[in-house]
């Protein structure tokens, strides 16, 4: 047992966002004063992964996204830093425009580095997303991808984004209600 | 039993940005309209920019990285880390730029750990037109971000001679605790 408190990287949070503090891309978003916008999913069956780190134990009950155009199916989930899937929703019909809250199996995340993930089976559905000017820069902003990855695979083979600078807006929460 | 605060290194970010991070000048740069999204910058040959950053915990460095400009022909880059007093802690040495508008990584010879504290990330290159990549604040803005510069600084000197910021830009560069990937 340590004599001193663990060093906190961030305050204990109720919800963790793909572009919040705790993500590299989140700092970039704040620093560039760039806001999100709606865009169609870049490629059918592509999965996108956004790195996040937590230094507190975090229970995930729900995963939320913002739909702007309904079409087909999506899948959301969480992976550890080496690409092992910890939890996923499975194929789910994309909801009507607005908040889509996906109830996942309650999953405790110990302090560590993870990826929140999203995959969509078509290129018509659209979601609120963040973007950057140069897709190449996503390599150092903690964003990864995998093609032909619907439903979310286990494990994943991470690749660097090369064609689309699409960063899905995803929120994890420990609340039963999102 | 640990006598000192324990940091879970597994939760440390894989990349530390000197520019777009609250560990670097990102928090302050947010206030300046000019320091927005990055782009290619026409550099001043052999001029180094020193970008302050800090790590609040020990951070293992396996590679340094930077984003190349949109033109890289006949261009060498040197990227490194300095102590607050201007002592060179690590540099890549003069390195041929590889990959236009791409991230370039250089593995450090022997991985080392930066103690929690303040440092400068340094970047310089040998050519001009569109060789740099980052943001281009005004001289006053760059100075108020805490950035410094030095002319005739390729390769990066063993001891920096800090001058008031006069570099053409603040480069997109940083360090990573990953030895491969990304």
XYZ file of N, CA and C in Angstrom, chain A residues 10-95:
258
model
N -5.987 13.070 -14.076
C -7.208 13.819 -14.355
C -8.212 13.543 -13.235
N -9.175 14.424 -13.074
C -10.173 14.176 -12.043
C -11.027 12.975 -12.415
N -11.574 12.305 -11.413
C -12.475 11.187 -11.660
C -13.694 11.726 -12.387
N -14.061 11.103 -13.463
C -15.106 11.647 -14.305
C -16.312 10.723 -14.326
N -17.440 11.321 -14.634
C -18.663 10.553 -14.767
C -18.838 10.044 -16.192
N -18.285 10.779 -17.140
C -18.376 10.395 -18.538
C -17.044 10.695 -19.209
N -16.652 9.825 -20.092
C -15.394 9.987 -20.819
C -15.726 10.106 -22.297
N -15.248 11.175 -22.901
C -15.561 11.464 -24.298
C -14.358 11.198 -25.190
N -14.636 10.896 -26.447
C -13.541 10.639 -27.388
C -12.752 11.890 -27.702
N -13.300 13.073 -27.421
C -12.488 14.275 -27.598
C -12.438 15.113 -26.329
N -12.463 14.416 -25.206
C -12.326 15.112 -23.941
C -10.900 15.040 -23.429
N -10.677 15.634 -22.248
C -9.378 15.482 -21.616
C -9.148 14.002 -21.355
N -7.948 13.558 -21.478
C -7.693 12.126 -21.383
C -7.472 11.542 -22.762
N -7.778 12.331 -23.802
C -7.466 11.923 -25.159
C -6.529 12.961 -25.778
N -5.618 12.479 -26.596
C -4.691 13.384 -27.272
C -5.465 14.255 -28.259
N -6.396 13.627 -28.956
C -7.174 14.377 -29.941
C -8.031 15.429 -29.252
N -8.411 15.181 -28.022
C -9.208 16.153 -27.287
C -8.433 17.426 -27.019
N -7.184 17.269 -26.631
C -6.338 18.448 -26.429
C -6.180 19.205 -27.742
N -5.998 18.475 -28.821
C -5.859 19.102 -30.131
C -7.118 19.898 -30.466
N -8.270 19.317 -30.201
C -9.522 20.008 -30.505
C -9.631 21.311 -29.734
N -9.277 21.260 -28.457
C -9.343 22.468 -27.645
C -8.328 23.495 -28.124
N -7.147 23.037 -28.444
C -6.071 23.959 -28.813
C -6.291 24.589 -30.181
N -6.995 23.928 -31.051
C -7.215 24.470 -32.388
C -8.576 25.143 -32.517
N -9.311 25.140 -31.419
C -10.611 25.804 -31.445
C -11.460 25.259 -32.581
N -11.408 23.956 -32.751
C -12.150 23.314 -33.836
C -13.376 22.627 -33.254
N -14.504 22.852 -33.866
C -15.723 22.234 -33.375
C -16.089 21.038 -34.236
N -17.004 20.263 -33.733
C -17.424 19.064 -34.454
C -18.467 19.407 -35.503
N -18.775 18.445 -36.340
C -19.800 18.610 -37.355
C -20.279 17.253 -37.808
N -21.364 17.236 -38.543
C -21.925 15.976 -39.033
C -21.259 15.565 -40.333
N -21.039 14.254 -40.495
C -20.487 13.742 -41.744
C -20.833 12.273 -41.863
N -20.952 11.821 -43.092
C -21.260 10.409 -43.323
C -20.066 9.559 -42.921
N -20.358 8.350 -42.490
C -19.299 7.399 -42.153
C -18.417 7.220 -43.383
N -17.077 7.298 -43.184
C -16.193 7.376 -44.343
C -16.199 6.168 -45.271
N -16.285 4.968 -44.712
C -16.220 3.757 -45.532
C -17.049 2.674 -44.861
N -17.874 1.996 -45.640
C -18.676 0.918 -45.070
C -17.770 -0.143 -44.445
N -18.172 -0.585 -43.261
C -17.485 -1.653 -42.519
C -16.129 -1.254 -41.944
N -15.806 0.025 -42.019
C -14.568 0.491 -41.393
C -14.833 0.721 -39.912
N -13.848 0.394 -39.092
C -13.908 0.685 -37.662
C -12.875 1.755 -37.331
N -13.239 2.650 -36.448
C -12.350 3.714 -36.001
C -12.166 3.605 -34.493
N -10.961 3.903 -34.052
C -10.591 3.720 -32.659
C -9.942 5.009 -32.142
N -10.390 5.465 -30.986
C -9.853 6.690 -30.395
C -9.238 6.358 -29.046
N -7.963 6.666 -28.909
C -7.224 6.367 -27.680
C -7.680 7.257 -26.534
N -7.826 6.653 -25.351
C -8.060 7.445 -24.158
C -7.370 6.794 -22.974
N -7.013 7.604 -22.018
C -6.364 7.103 -20.826
C -7.126 7.528 -19.590
N -7.177 6.651 -18.613
C -7.801 6.978 -17.342
C -6.880 6.534 -16.220
N -6.874 7.296 -15.143
C -6.079 6.880 -13.986
C -6.976 6.656 -12.793
N -8.232 6.336 -13.074
C -9.170 5.975 -12.020
C -9.953 4.766 -12.535
N -10.522 4.020 -11.637
C -11.365 2.904 -12.050
C -12.681 3.451 -12.598
N -13.093 2.972 -13.741
C -14.247 3.536 -14.425
C -15.178 2.429 -14.882
N -16.425 2.514 -14.458
C -17.423 1.534 -14.846
C -18.173 2.053 -16.063
N -18.180 1.268 -17.107
C -18.892 1.655 -18.327
C -20.203 0.892 -18.380
N -21.280 1.626 -18.473
C -22.601 1.028 -18.610
C -23.224 1.324 -19.969
N -22.978 2.523 -20.448
C -23.599 2.954 -21.691
C -22.552 3.614 -22.587
N -22.748 3.493 -23.876
C -21.929 4.198 -24.859
C -22.875 5.004 -25.734
N -22.543 6.266 -25.921
C -23.438 7.144 -26.671
C -22.766 7.761 -27.883
N -23.561 7.926 -28.935
C -23.115 8.633 -30.136
C -24.253 9.552 -30.571
N -23.954 10.480 -31.468
C -24.981 11.362 -32.010
C -25.182 11.035 -33.481
N -26.380 10.532 -33.785
C -26.721 10.207 -35.166
C -27.252 11.459 -35.853
N -26.810 11.673 -37.080
C -27.386 12.773 -37.850
C -28.150 12.271 -39.073
N -27.787 11.092 -39.599
C -28.534 10.447 -40.681
C -28.632 8.961 -40.378
N -29.840 8.478 -40.324
C -30.065 7.076 -39.981
C -29.900 6.186 -41.202
N -29.133 5.115 -41.054
C -29.016 4.125 -42.122
C -28.225 2.938 -41.603
N -28.687 1.743 -41.896
C -27.928 0.544 -41.606
C -27.691 0.288 -40.130
N -26.511 -0.274 -39.845
C -26.187 -0.726 -38.502
C -24.837 -0.208 -38.038
N -24.688 -0.140 -36.725
C -23.414 0.239 -36.144
C -23.029 -0.735 -35.048
N -21.803 -0.611 -34.587
C -21.305 -1.373 -33.452
C -20.370 -0.449 -32.690
N -20.398 -0.506 -31.380
C -19.498 0.286 -30.548
C -18.878 -0.619 -29.496
N -17.695 -0.216 -29.024
C -17.049 -1.046 -28.020
C -15.807 -0.387 -27.457
N -15.100 -1.149 -26.618
C -13.884 -0.675 -25.969
C -12.819 -1.755 -26.100
N -11.603 -1.306 -26.396
C -10.460 -2.199 -26.528
C -9.361 -1.787 -25.563
N -8.534 -2.734 -25.185
C -7.365 -2.361 -24.411
C -6.272 -1.854 -25.370
N -5.138 -1.467 -24.801
C -4.125 -0.774 -25.596
C -3.483 -1.650 -26.666
N -3.620 -2.963 -26.528
C -3.012 -3.836 -27.529
C -4.057 -4.453 -28.452
N -5.263 -3.941 -28.398
C -6.261 -4.336 -29.379
C -7.144 -5.506 -29.011
N -7.174 -5.862 -27.747
C -8.097 -6.908 -27.309
C -9.433 -6.261 -26.947
N -10.485 -6.802 -27.473
C -11.805 -6.238 -27.224
C -12.251 -6.582 -25.806
N -12.693 -5.556 -25.087
C -13.148 -5.740 -23.712
C -14.667 -5.845 -23.642
N -15.322 -5.067 -24.456
C -16.774 -5.108 -24.503
C -17.223 -4.499 -25.818
N -18.333 -4.988 -26.334
C -18.937 -4.361 -27.510
C -20.433 -4.588 -27.481
N -21.131 -3.755 -28.199
C -22.588 -3.850 -28.243
C -23.029 -4.925 -29.230
N -22.307 -5.086 -30.311
C -22.757 -5.956 -31.384
C -23.560 -5.149 -32.397
N -23.877 -5.756 -33.504
C -24.579 -5.043 -34.553
C -25.936 -4.529 -34.057
N -26.151 -3.252 -34.272
C -27.353 -2.578 -33.791
C -27.826 -1.602 -34.863
N -29.107 -1.574 -35.106
C -29.633 -0.640 -36.093
C -29.315 0.792 -35.689
N -28.841 1.585 -36.629
C -28.614 2.998 -36.362
C -29.955 3.645 -36.065
N -29.992 4.427 -35.010
C -31.245 5.042 -34.568
C -31.575 6.261 -35.419
